[in-house]
Amino acid sequence: MTKQHSTTTPTITRHALVAAISGIATVGIALQANAATEVNLGHTLSDSSHYSVGADAFKEALERLSDGEFTVTEHTSGSLGGEREMIEGLQIGTVDVVITSTGPLGNFVPETYVLDLPFLFENYDQARCVLDSELGDELLEKMGDHDLIGLAWTENGFRHLTNSQREIATPADAEGLRVRTMENEVHQEAFRQMGARPTPMAFPELFTALQQGTVDGQENPITVIVATNFWEVQDYLSLTGHVYSPAIVLGSPILLDGLSDEERGWFREAAVASAEATREEVSRLEREGVALLEENGMTVKTDIDVAPFQEAVQPAYEIFTSEYGTEMLERIQEKASSC
Ligand code: EAX
């Protein structure tokens, strides 16, 4: 009996165990299949901004393409930090996807500084055409050397100067003005050359700095000026269009490297959909935004002669090329002229 008992019991136990383990495994697999992976997406602008339009498009596309395997949670208005901090977050895996200007990106991927040169592009079509070309792809791939994944080029827009002090029509008018710039050495140099006093600062600190008079002015595209209600703290806008501000959808390698090619493909497709939606919104605001800013009390100087500004920032090109070379700059200029 004892022997029988001892031989049957382990058999039953083994079956039970196998059943139990496979049951657990099945439940585990089912849970895995059902539990969506939450993707945290961050940007610095408000819920009504062109970045939010892009974030919504990313969410819609990724959730649809992955059939709910991924859900996207949007964190707006810099709630995950400024752009530099969020890029760091991608590298260490605390943030999954970021929509950011190239402002602080050169600190991580110096090859992108070239895109921040003033007056590099003449208009939106040209900038978009270059970024959508093999040169844009090449720069996206460079992100991979710096613990970042470049998913798609998107857009912030041509930047213009606002301030609380006076109307600005020439670089001489900007003399001595304390202008907040992005944390970008090419931009800082350009404003130094114009005679202004550049003050680099993260975007989430900017509104308060303008309100408290820590800085007199700032520069951003119409899109950002509208989405941030800058008319509340800035009276003058000059349409200098001194630099095109690209934006980029970046992913974290900590998340993306662990995915299949198909899954990574969904992220890329969603980023392209995001960029398309953002560019459409930028174009709409370029048509309608100035009137909106005037309605809200800003004095807008539209007929700016950009030649003196172009001349004033020329040394920024020399400083840039002496440090980073001319090769990429020349290729971009050549491509731009054929766009
Ligand atoms: O990317 O920092 C800036 O001025 C940027 O244009 C803004 O955060 C949107």
mmCIF file of C-alpha atoms and ligand atoms in Angstrom:
data_model
loop_
_atom_site.group_PDB
_atom_site.id
_atom_site.type_symbol
_atom_site.label_atom_id
_atom_site.label_comp_id
_atom_site.label_asym_id
_atom_site.label_seq_id
_atom_site.Cartn_x
_atom_site.Cartn_y
_atom_site.Cartn_z
ATOM 1 C CA MET A 1 0.000 0.000 0.000
ATOM 2 C CA THR A 2 2.670 2.266 1.068
ATOM 3 C CA LYS A 3 4.575 1.482 -2.080
ATOM 4 C CA GLN A 4 1.436 1.923 -4.253
ATOM 5 C CA HIS A 5 0.665 5.084 -2.470
ATOM 6 C CA SER A 6 4.111 6.337 -2.879
ATOM 7 C CA THR A 7 4.173 5.538 -6.627
ATOM 8 C CA THR A 8 0.717 6.871 -7.482
ATOM 9 C CA THR A 9 0.872 10.006 -5.462
ATOM 10 C CA PRO A 10 3.917 11.425 -7.194
ATOM 11 C CA THR A 11 2.322 10.592 -10.572
ATOM 12 C CA ILE A 12 -0.874 12.408 -9.682
ATOM 13 C CA THR A 13 1.127 15.215 -8.210
ATOM 14 C CA ARG A 14 3.257 15.445 -11.322
ATOM 15 C CA HIS A 15 0.179 15.648 -13.549
ATOM 16 C CA ALA A 16 -1.404 18.174 -11.262
ATOM 17 C CA LEU A 17 1.809 20.104 -11.229
ATOM 18 C CA VAL A 18 2.146 20.022 -15.005
ATOM 19 C CA ALA A 19 -1.470 21.088 -15.362
ATOM 20 C CA ALA A 20 -1.044 23.790 -12.800
ATOM 21 C CA ILE A 21 2.162 25.081 -14.394
ATOM 22 C CA SER A 22 0.713 25.056 -17.890
ATOM 23 C CA GLY A 23 -2.412 26.710 -16.476
ATOM 24 C CA ILE A 24 -0.307 29.436 -14.943
ATOM 25 C CA ALA A 25 1.669 29.714 -18.162
ATOM 26 C CA THR A 26 -1.530 30.015 -20.204
ATOM 27 C CA VAL A 27 -2.909 32.661 -17.900
ATOM 28 C CA GLY A 28 0.466 34.386 -18.045
ATOM 29 C CA ILE A 29 0.496 34.408 -21.829
ATOM 30 C CA ALA A 30 -3.124 35.552 -21.920
ATOM 31 C CA LEU A 31 -2.317 38.323 -19.472
ATOM 32 C CA GLN A 32 0.716 39.298 -21.509
ATOM 33 C CA ALA A 33 -1.368 39.397 -24.665
ATOM 34 C CA ASN A 34 -4.029 41.492 -23.012
ATOM 35 C CA ALA A 35 -1.962 43.811 -20.873
ATOM 36 C CA ALA A 36 -1.121 46.756 -23.090
ATOM 37 C CA THR A 37 2.290 48.354 -22.756
ATOM 38 C CA GLU A 38 1.898 51.955 -21.701
ATOM 39 C CA VAL A 39 4.033 54.361 -23.694
ATOM 40 C CA ASN A 40 4.787 57.696 -22.021
ATOM 41 C CA LEU A 41 5.061 60.510 -24.527
ATOM 42 C CA GLY A 42 6.267 63.951 -23.423
ATOM 43 C CA HIS A 43 6.556 67.443 -24.864
ATOM 44 C CA THR A 44 6.873 70.984 -23.498
ATOM 45 C CA LEU A 45 3.898 72.694 -25.115
ATOM 46 C CA SER A 46 0.253 73.085 -24.115
ATOM 47 C CA ASP A 47 -2.696 70.830 -24.946
ATOM 48 C CA SER A 48 -3.732 73.213 -27.729
ATOM 49 C CA SER A 49 -0.324 73.229 -29.447
ATOM 50 C CA HIS A 50 0.875 71.755 -32.732
ATOM 51 C CA TYR A 51 2.899 69.244 -30.658
ATOM 52 C CA SER A 52 -0.330 68.063 -29.031
ATOM 53 C CA VAL A 53 -1.876 67.656 -32.478
ATOM 54 C CA GLY A 54 1.172 65.522 -33.311
ATOM 55 C CA ALA A 55 0.978 63.610 -30.030
ATOM 56 C CA ASP A 56 -2.707 62.805 -30.639
ATOM 57 C CA ALA A 57 -1.886 61.556 -34.127
ATOM 58 C CA PHE A 58 0.952 59.408 -32.743
ATOM 59 C CA LYS A 59 -1.358 57.904 -30.130
ATOM 60 C CA GLU A 60 -4.132 57.210 -32.620
ATOM 61 C CA ALA A 61 -1.754 55.571 -35.101
ATOM 62 C CA LEU A 62 0.251 53.466 -32.635
ATOM 63 C CA GLU A 63 -2.834 52.169 -30.827
ATOM 64 C CA ARG A 64 -4.527 51.350 -34.129
ATOM 65 C CA LEU A 65 -1.498 49.743 -35.801
ATOM 66 C CA SER A 66 -0.671 47.650 -32.740
ATOM 67 C CA ASP A 67 -4.324 46.735 -32.194
ATOM 68 C CA GLY A 68 -4.090 47.968 -28.612
ATOM 69 C CA GLU A 69 -0.800 46.256 -27.748
ATOM 70 C CA PHE A 70 0.509 49.731 -26.911
ATOM 71 C CA THR A 71 -1.381 52.579 -25.284
ATOM 72 C CA VAL A 72 0.005 56.091 -25.331
ATOM 73 C CA THR A 73 -0.239 58.505 -22.402
ATOM 74 C CA GLU A 74 0.517 62.111 -23.327
ATOM 75 C CA HIS A 75 2.376 64.366 -20.876
ATOM 76 C CA THR A 76 2.171 67.973 -22.044
ATOM 77 C CA SER A 77 3.403 71.406 -20.866
ATOM 78 C CA GLY A 78 6.761 70.088 -19.702
ATOM 79 C CA SER A 79 5.205 67.926 -16.978
ATOM 80 C CA LEU A 80 8.037 65.427 -17.601
ATOM 81 C CA GLY A 81 10.617 68.242 -17.607
ATOM 82 C CA GLY A 82 12.224 70.504 -20.175
ATOM 83 C CA GLU A 83 13.440 69.194 -23.516
ATOM 84 C CA ARG A 84 16.991 68.508 -22.304
ATOM 85 C CA GLU A 85 15.703 66.587 -19.299
ATOM 86 C CA MET A 86 13.294 64.556 -21.418
ATOM 87 C CA ILE A 87 16.071 63.597 -23.839
ATOM 88 C CA GLU A 88 18.068 62.379 -20.842
ATOM 89 C CA GLY A 89 14.921 60.500 -19.785
ATOM 90 C CA LEU A 90 14.911 58.666 -23.118
ATOM 91 C CA GLN A 91 18.502 57.583 -22.598
ATOM 92 C CA ILE A 92 17.813 56.100 -19.182
ATOM 93 C CA GLY A 93 14.351 54.781 -20.015
ATOM 94 C CA THR A 94 12.175 56.986 -17.775
ATOM 95 C CA VAL A 95 10.463 58.447 -20.864
ATOM 96 C CA ASP A 96 9.517 56.421 -23.967
ATOM 97 C CA VAL A 97 8.785 58.961 -26.697
ATOM 98 C CA VAL A 98 9.509 62.701 -26.872
ATOM 99 C CA ILE A 99 8.510 65.381 -29.338
ATOM 100 C CA THR A 100 11.173 68.059 -29.058
ATOM 101 C CA SER A 101 12.714 70.919 -30.965
ATOM 102 C CA THR A 102 16.359 70.496 -31.887
ATOM 103 C CA GLY A 103 17.088 73.200 -29.271
ATOM 104 C CA PRO A 104 18.972 71.061 -26.753
ATOM 105 C CA LEU A 105 19.594 68.131 -29.112
ATOM 106 C CA GLY A 106 23.027 69.301 -30.253
ATOM 107 C CA ASN A 107 24.270 68.822 -26.685
ATOM 108 C CA PHE A 108 23.646 65.101 -27.229
ATOM 109 C CA VAL A 109 24.052 64.722 -30.997
ATOM 110 C CA PRO A 110 26.385 67.519 -32.202
ATOM 111 C CA GLU A 111 25.737 66.551 -35.850
ATOM 112 C CA THR A 112 22.305 68.220 -35.541
ATOM 113 C CA TYR A 113 23.727 71.678 -34.712
ATOM 114 C CA VAL A 114 23.935 72.323 -38.437
ATOM 115 C CA LEU A 115 20.121 72.458 -38.574
ATOM 116 C CA ASP A 116 20.069 75.299 -36.047
ATOM 117 C CA LEU A 117 22.105 77.688 -38.182
ATOM 118 C CA PRO A 118 20.246 80.960 -38.763
ATOM 119 C CA PHE A 119 18.796 81.565 -42.227
ATOM 120 C CA LEU A 120 19.732 78.055 -43.371
ATOM 121 C CA PHE A 121 16.361 77.445 -45.021
ATOM 122 C CA GLU A 122 14.347 79.973 -47.012
ATOM 123 C CA ASN A 123 10.875 78.592 -46.489
ATOM 124 C CA TYR A 124 8.865 75.670 -45.154
ATOM 125 C CA ASP A 125 8.852 73.691 -48.407
ATOM 126 C CA GLN A 126 12.631 73.779 -48.556
ATOM 127 C CA ALA A 127 13.135 72.769 -44.916
ATOM 128 C CA ARG A 128 10.639 69.918 -45.152
ATOM 129 C CA CYS A 129 12.136 68.736 -48.439
ATOM 130 C CA VAL A 130 15.650 68.527 -46.919
ATOM 131 C CA LEU A 131 14.484 66.804 -43.742
ATOM 132 C CA ASP A 132 12.471 64.289 -45.786
ATOM 133 C CA SER A 133 15.490 63.504 -47.972
ATOM 134 C CA GLU A 134 18.319 61.025 -47.458
ATOM 135 C CA LEU A 135 20.119 63.765 -45.482
ATOM 136 C CA GLY A 136 17.290 63.842 -42.959
ATOM 137 C CA ASP A 137 17.410 60.043 -42.722
ATOM 138 C CA GLU A 138 21.158 60.169 -42.194
ATOM 139 C CA LEU A 139 20.746 62.619 -39.317
ATOM 140 C CA LEU A 140 17.957 60.498 -37.816
ATOM 141 C CA GLU A 141 20.307 57.521 -37.845
ATOM 142 C CA LYS A 142 22.966 59.496 -35.973
ATOM 143 C CA MET A 143 20.683 59.435 -32.929
ATOM 144 C CA GLY A 144 21.541 55.745 -32.644
ATOM 145 C CA ASP A 145 25.157 56.602 -31.728
ATOM 146 C CA HIS A 146 23.936 58.563 -28.700
ATOM 147 C CA ASP A 147 21.464 56.193 -26.991
ATOM 148 C CA LEU A 148 18.492 57.714 -28.786
ATOM 149 C CA ILE A 149 16.256 56.529 -31.605
ATOM 150 C CA GLY A 150 15.246 59.065 -34.257
ATOM 151 C CA LEU A 151 11.742 58.104 -35.377
ATOM 152 C CA ALA A 152 10.816 61.033 -37.640
ATOM 153 C CA TRP A 153 11.509 64.687 -38.316
ATOM 154 C CA THR A 154 8.577 66.840 -37.366
ATOM 155 C CA GLU A 155 8.237 70.602 -37.034
ATOM 156 C CA ASN A 156 8.258 73.579 -34.711
ATOM 157 C CA GLY A 157 8.500 76.368 -37.300
ATOM 158 C CA PHE A 158 10.370 79.530 -38.302
ATOM 159 C CA ARG A 159 11.331 81.477 -35.207
ATOM 160 C CA HIS A 160 10.531 85.147 -34.635
ATOM 161 C CA LEU A 161 11.541 87.622 -31.966
ATOM 162 C CA THR A 162 9.158 88.936 -29.305
ATOM 163 C CA ASN A 163 9.905 91.383 -26.481
ATOM 164 C CA SER A 164 8.348 93.597 -23.874
ATOM 165 C CA GLN A 165 10.396 96.743 -24.537
ATOM 166 C CA ARG A 166 10.209 98.109 -28.079
ATOM 167 C CA GLU A 167 9.535 97.489 -31.726
ATOM 168 C CA ILE A 168 12.462 95.770 -33.393
ATOM 169 C CA ALA A 169 13.138 96.310 -37.074
ATOM 170 C CA THR A 170 16.935 95.993 -37.254
ATOM 171 C CA PRO A 171 19.648 94.158 -35.296
ATOM 172 C CA ALA A 172 20.603 97.539 -33.766
ATOM 173 C CA ASP A 173 17.159 97.657 -32.130
ATOM 174 C CA ALA A 174 17.942 94.376 -30.388
ATOM 175 C CA GLU A 175 21.155 95.761 -28.889
ATOM 176 C CA GLY A 176 21.403 94.941 -25.197
ATOM 177 C CA LEU A 177 18.051 93.156 -25.090
ATOM 178 C CA ARG A 178 18.031 90.175 -22.736
ATOM 179 C CA VAL A 179 16.722 87.438 -24.992
ATOM 180 C CA ARG A 180 15.984 83.949 -23.772
ATOM 181 C CA THR A 181 17.366 81.407 -26.206
ATOM 182 C CA MET A 182 17.126 77.661 -26.210
ATOM 183 C CA GLU A 183 19.994 75.757 -24.604
ATOM 184 C CA ASN A 184 21.752 75.713 -27.947
ATOM 185 C CA GLU A 185 25.199 77.153 -28.546
ATOM 186 C CA VAL A 186 24.548 78.014 -32.213
ATOM 187 C CA HIS A 187 21.497 80.093 -31.254
ATOM 188 C CA GLN A 188 23.329 81.778 -28.386
ATOM 189 C CA GLU A 189 26.165 82.748 -30.711
ATOM 190 C CA ALA A 190 23.747 84.142 -33.306
ATOM 191 C CA PHE A 191 22.107 86.409 -30.722
ATOM 192 C CA ARG A 192 25.453 87.496 -29.352
ATOM 193 C CA GLN A 193 26.426 88.499 -32.881
ATOM 194 C CA MET A 194 23.223 90.526 -33.162
ATOM 195 C CA GLY A 195 24.242 92.497 -30.095
ATOM 196 C CA ALA A 196 21.588 91.025 -27.815
ATOM 197 C CA ARG A 197 22.305 89.361 -24.476
ATOM 198 C CA PRO A 198 21.362 85.697 -24.924
ATOM 199 C CA THR A 199 20.134 83.883 -21.828
ATOM 200 C CA PRO A 200 19.738 80.126 -22.327
ATOM 201 C CA MET A 201 16.840 78.656 -20.414
ATOM 202 C CA ALA A 202 14.558 75.619 -20.520
ATOM 203 C CA PHE A 203 11.150 76.326 -22.021
ATOM 204 C CA PRO A 204 9.041 75.485 -18.930
ATOM 205 C CA GLU A 205 10.767 78.364 -17.070
ATOM 206 C CA LEU A 206 10.215 80.896 -19.837
ATOM 207 C CA PHE A 207 6.739 82.279 -19.192
ATOM 208 C CA THR A 208 7.553 83.154 -15.574
ATOM 209 C CA ALA A 209 10.917 84.629 -16.587
ATOM 210 C CA LEU A 210 9.144 86.944 -19.053
ATOM 211 C CA GLN A 211 6.467 87.780 -16.535
ATOM 212 C CA GLN A 212 9.008 88.666 -13.863
ATOM 213 C CA GLY A 213 11.235 90.557 -16.272
ATOM 214 C CA THR A 214 14.230 88.258 -15.809
ATOM 215 C CA VAL A 215 14.458 88.447 -19.595
ATOM 216 C CA ASP A 216 12.978 91.048 -21.963
ATOM 217 C CA GLY A 217 12.319 88.832 -24.917
ATOM 218 C CA GLN A 218 12.340 85.417 -26.443
ATOM 219 C CA GLU A 219 12.123 83.897 -29.897
ATOM 220 C CA ASN A 220 9.792 81.156 -31.042
ATOM 221 C CA PRO A 221 7.566 80.234 -33.972
ATOM 222 C CA ILE A 222 4.014 81.634 -34.296
ATOM 223 C CA THR A 223 2.791 78.186 -33.255
ATOM 224 C CA VAL A 224 4.500 78.395 -29.857
ATOM 225 C CA ILE A 225 3.666 82.076 -29.295
ATOM 226 C CA VAL A 226 -0.009 81.241 -29.861
ATOM 227 C CA ALA A 227 -0.040 78.020 -27.823
ATOM 228 C CA THR A 228 1.651 79.721 -24.841
ATOM 229 C CA ASN A 229 -0.374 82.990 -24.753
ATOM 230 C CA PHE A 230 2.857 84.963 -24.871
ATOM 231 C CA TRP A 231 0.818 88.111 -25.642
ATOM 232 C CA GLU A 232 0.102 88.220 -21.923
ATOM 233 C CA VAL A 233 3.766 89.023 -21.242
ATOM 234 C CA GLN A 234 5.134 90.307 -24.582
ATOM 235 C CA ASP A 235 3.893 93.372 -26.491
ATOM 236 C CA TYR A 236 6.071 93.281 -29.603
ATOM 237 C CA LEU A 237 6.573 90.657 -32.261
ATOM 238 C CA SER A 238 8.976 91.043 -35.201
ATOM 239 C CA LEU A 239 8.654 88.503 -37.989
ATOM 240 C CA THR A 240 12.386 87.938 -38.324
ATOM 241 C CA GLY A 241 12.084 84.258 -39.310
ATOM 242 C CA HIS A 242 15.754 84.104 -38.305
ATOM 243 C CA VAL A 243 15.951 80.359 -38.018
ATOM 244 C CA TYR A 244 13.887 77.325 -38.940
ATOM 245 C CA SER A 245 13.265 75.215 -35.865
ATOM 246 C CA PRO A 246 12.972 71.539 -36.749
ATOM 247 C CA ALA A 247 11.417 69.158 -34.283
ATOM 248 C CA ILE A 248 11.934 65.454 -33.955
ATOM 249 C CA VAL A 249 10.045 62.458 -32.606
ATOM 250 C CA LEU A 250 12.567 60.531 -30.518
ATOM 251 C CA GLY A 251 12.172 57.097 -28.964
ATOM 252 C CA SER A 252 13.957 55.446 -26.060
ATOM 253 C CA PRO A 253 16.244 52.546 -26.968
ATOM 254 C CA ILE A 254 15.431 51.050 -23.567
ATOM 255 C CA LEU A 255 11.900 50.373 -24.826
ATOM 256 C CA LEU A 256 12.408 50.097 -28.574
ATOM 257 C CA ASP A 257 15.466 47.823 -28.628
ATOM 258 C CA GLY A 258 13.408 45.151 -26.865
ATOM 259 C CA LEU A 259 10.685 45.149 -29.526
ATOM 260 C CA SER A 260 10.316 43.151 -32.730
ATOM 261 C CA ASP A 261 10.979 44.760 -36.122
ATOM 262 C CA GLU A 262 7.239 44.849 -36.737
ATOM 263 C CA GLU A 263 6.576 46.650 -33.459
ATOM 264 C CA ARG A 264 9.364 49.158 -34.088
ATOM 265 C CA GLY A 265 7.856 49.702 -37.532
ATOM 266 C CA TRP A 266 4.573 50.752 -35.891
ATOM 267 C CA PHE A 267 6.433 53.354 -33.835
ATOM 268 C CA ARG A 268 8.063 54.753 -36.979
ATOM 269 C CA GLU A 269 4.785 54.817 -38.865
ATOM 270 C CA ALA A 270 3.052 56.534 -35.935
ATOM 271 C CA ALA A 271 5.867 59.117 -35.773
ATOM 272 C CA VAL A 272 5.485 59.883 -39.494
ATOM 273 C CA ALA A 273 1.707 60.295 -39.022
ATOM 274 C CA SER A 274 2.466 62.589 -36.084
ATOM 275 C CA ALA A 275 4.823 64.710 -38.189
ATOM 276 C CA GLU A 276 2.274 65.032 -40.998
ATOM 277 C CA ALA A 277 -0.438 66.207 -38.602
ATOM 278 C CA THR A 278 1.959 68.638 -36.914
ATOM 279 C CA ARG A 279 3.114 70.177 -40.195
ATOM 280 C CA GLU A 280 -0.504 70.721 -41.249
ATOM 281 C CA GLU A 281 -1.187 72.512 -37.974
ATOM 282 C CA VAL A 282 1.971 74.625 -38.356
ATOM 283 C CA SER A 283 0.847 75.655 -41.843
ATOM 284 C CA ARG A 284 -2.626 76.559 -40.547
ATOM 285 C CA LEU A 285 -1.163 78.705 -37.766
ATOM 286 C CA GLU A 286 1.229 80.385 -40.190
ATOM 287 C CA ARG A 287 -1.892 81.507 -42.092
ATOM 288 C CA GLU A 288 -4.046 82.436 -39.105
ATOM 289 C CA GLY A 289 -1.747 82.997 -36.125
ATOM 290 C CA VAL A 290 -0.534 86.562 -36.721
ATOM 291 C CA ALA A 291 -4.111 87.907 -36.862
ATOM 292 C CA LEU A 292 -4.844 86.061 -33.629
ATOM 293 C CA LEU A 293 -1.811 87.610 -31.935
ATOM 294 C CA GLU A 294 -2.824 91.092 -33.119
ATOM 295 C CA GLU A 295 -6.350 90.526 -31.817
ATOM 296 C CA ASN A 296 -4.749 89.760 -28.481
ATOM 297 C CA GLY A 297 -2.929 93.071 -28.437
ATOM 298 C CA MET A 298 0.516 92.340 -29.854
ATOM 299 C CA THR A 299 2.139 94.899 -32.134
ATOM 300 C CA VAL A 300 3.427 92.856 -35.048
ATOM 301 C CA LYS A 301 6.195 94.117 -37.323
ATOM 302 C CA THR A 302 5.697 92.147 -40.509
ATOM 303 C CA ASP A 303 7.859 93.946 -43.106
ATOM 304 C CA ILE A 304 11.294 93.125 -41.767
ATOM 305 C CA ASP A 305 14.326 93.541 -43.992
ATOM 306 C CA VAL A 306 16.169 90.365 -43.064
ATOM 307 C CA ALA A 307 19.435 91.220 -44.867
ATOM 308 C CA PRO A 308 21.007 93.083 -41.892
ATOM 309 C CA PHE A 309 20.031 90.237 -39.590
ATOM 310 C CA GLN A 310 21.579 87.741 -41.990
ATOM 311 C CA GLU A 311 24.742 89.781 -42.112
ATOM 312 C CA ALA A 312 24.878 90.183 -38.344
ATOM 313 C CA VAL A 313 24.730 86.431 -37.685
ATOM 314 C CA GLN A 314 27.301 85.509 -40.356
ATOM 315 C CA PRO A 315 30.095 84.953 -37.804
ATOM 316 C CA ALA A 316 27.960 82.201 -36.261
ATOM 317 C CA TYR A 317 28.544 80.251 -39.495
ATOM 318 C CA GLU A 318 32.298 80.692 -39.252
ATOM 319 C CA ILE A 319 32.358 79.619 -35.628
ATOM 320 C CA PHE A 320 30.168 76.635 -36.452
ATOM 321 C CA THR A 321 32.226 75.451 -39.430
ATOM 322 C CA SER A 322 35.527 75.874 -37.634
ATOM 323 C CA GLU A 323 34.245 73.492 -34.984
ATOM 324 C CA TYR A 324 32.083 71.053 -36.954
ATOM 325 C CA GLY A 325 33.374 71.318 -40.524
ATOM 326 C CA THR A 326 31.596 72.261 -43.726
ATOM 327 C CA GLU A 327 30.653 68.898 -45.197
ATOM 328 C CA MET A 328 27.098 68.440 -43.903
ATOM 329 C CA LEU A 329 26.362 72.148 -44.203
ATOM 330 C CA GLU A 330 27.362 72.137 -47.881
ATOM 331 C CA ARG A 331 25.354 69.002 -48.597
ATOM 332 C CA ILE A 332 22.292 70.571 -46.953
ATOM 333 C CA GLN A 333 22.737 73.826 -48.865
ATOM 334 C CA GLU A 334 23.116 71.926 -52.129
ATOM 335 C CA LYS A 335 20.031 69.836 -51.434
ATOM 336 C CA ALA A 336 18.045 72.904 -50.361
ATOM 337 C CA SER A 337 18.860 74.702 -53.612
ATOM 338 C CA SER A 338 17.496 71.751 -55.611
ATOM 339 C CA CYS A 339 14.307 71.432 -53.543
HETATM 340 O O1 EAX B 1 9.919 72.882 -28.776
HETATM 341 O O2 EAX B 1 12.301 75.842 -26.124
HETATM 342 C C1 EAX B 1 11.739 76.336 -27.096
HETATM 343 O O3 EAX B 1 11.725 77.545 -27.307
HETATM 344 C C2 EAX B 1 11.028 75.426 -28.082
HETATM 345 O O4 EAX B 1 10.727 76.114 -29.251
HETATM 346 C C3 EAX B 1 9.764 74.888 -27.455
HETATM 347 O O5 EAX B 1 10.101 74.202 -26.277
HETATM 348 C C4 EAX B 1 9.062 73.914 -28.389
#
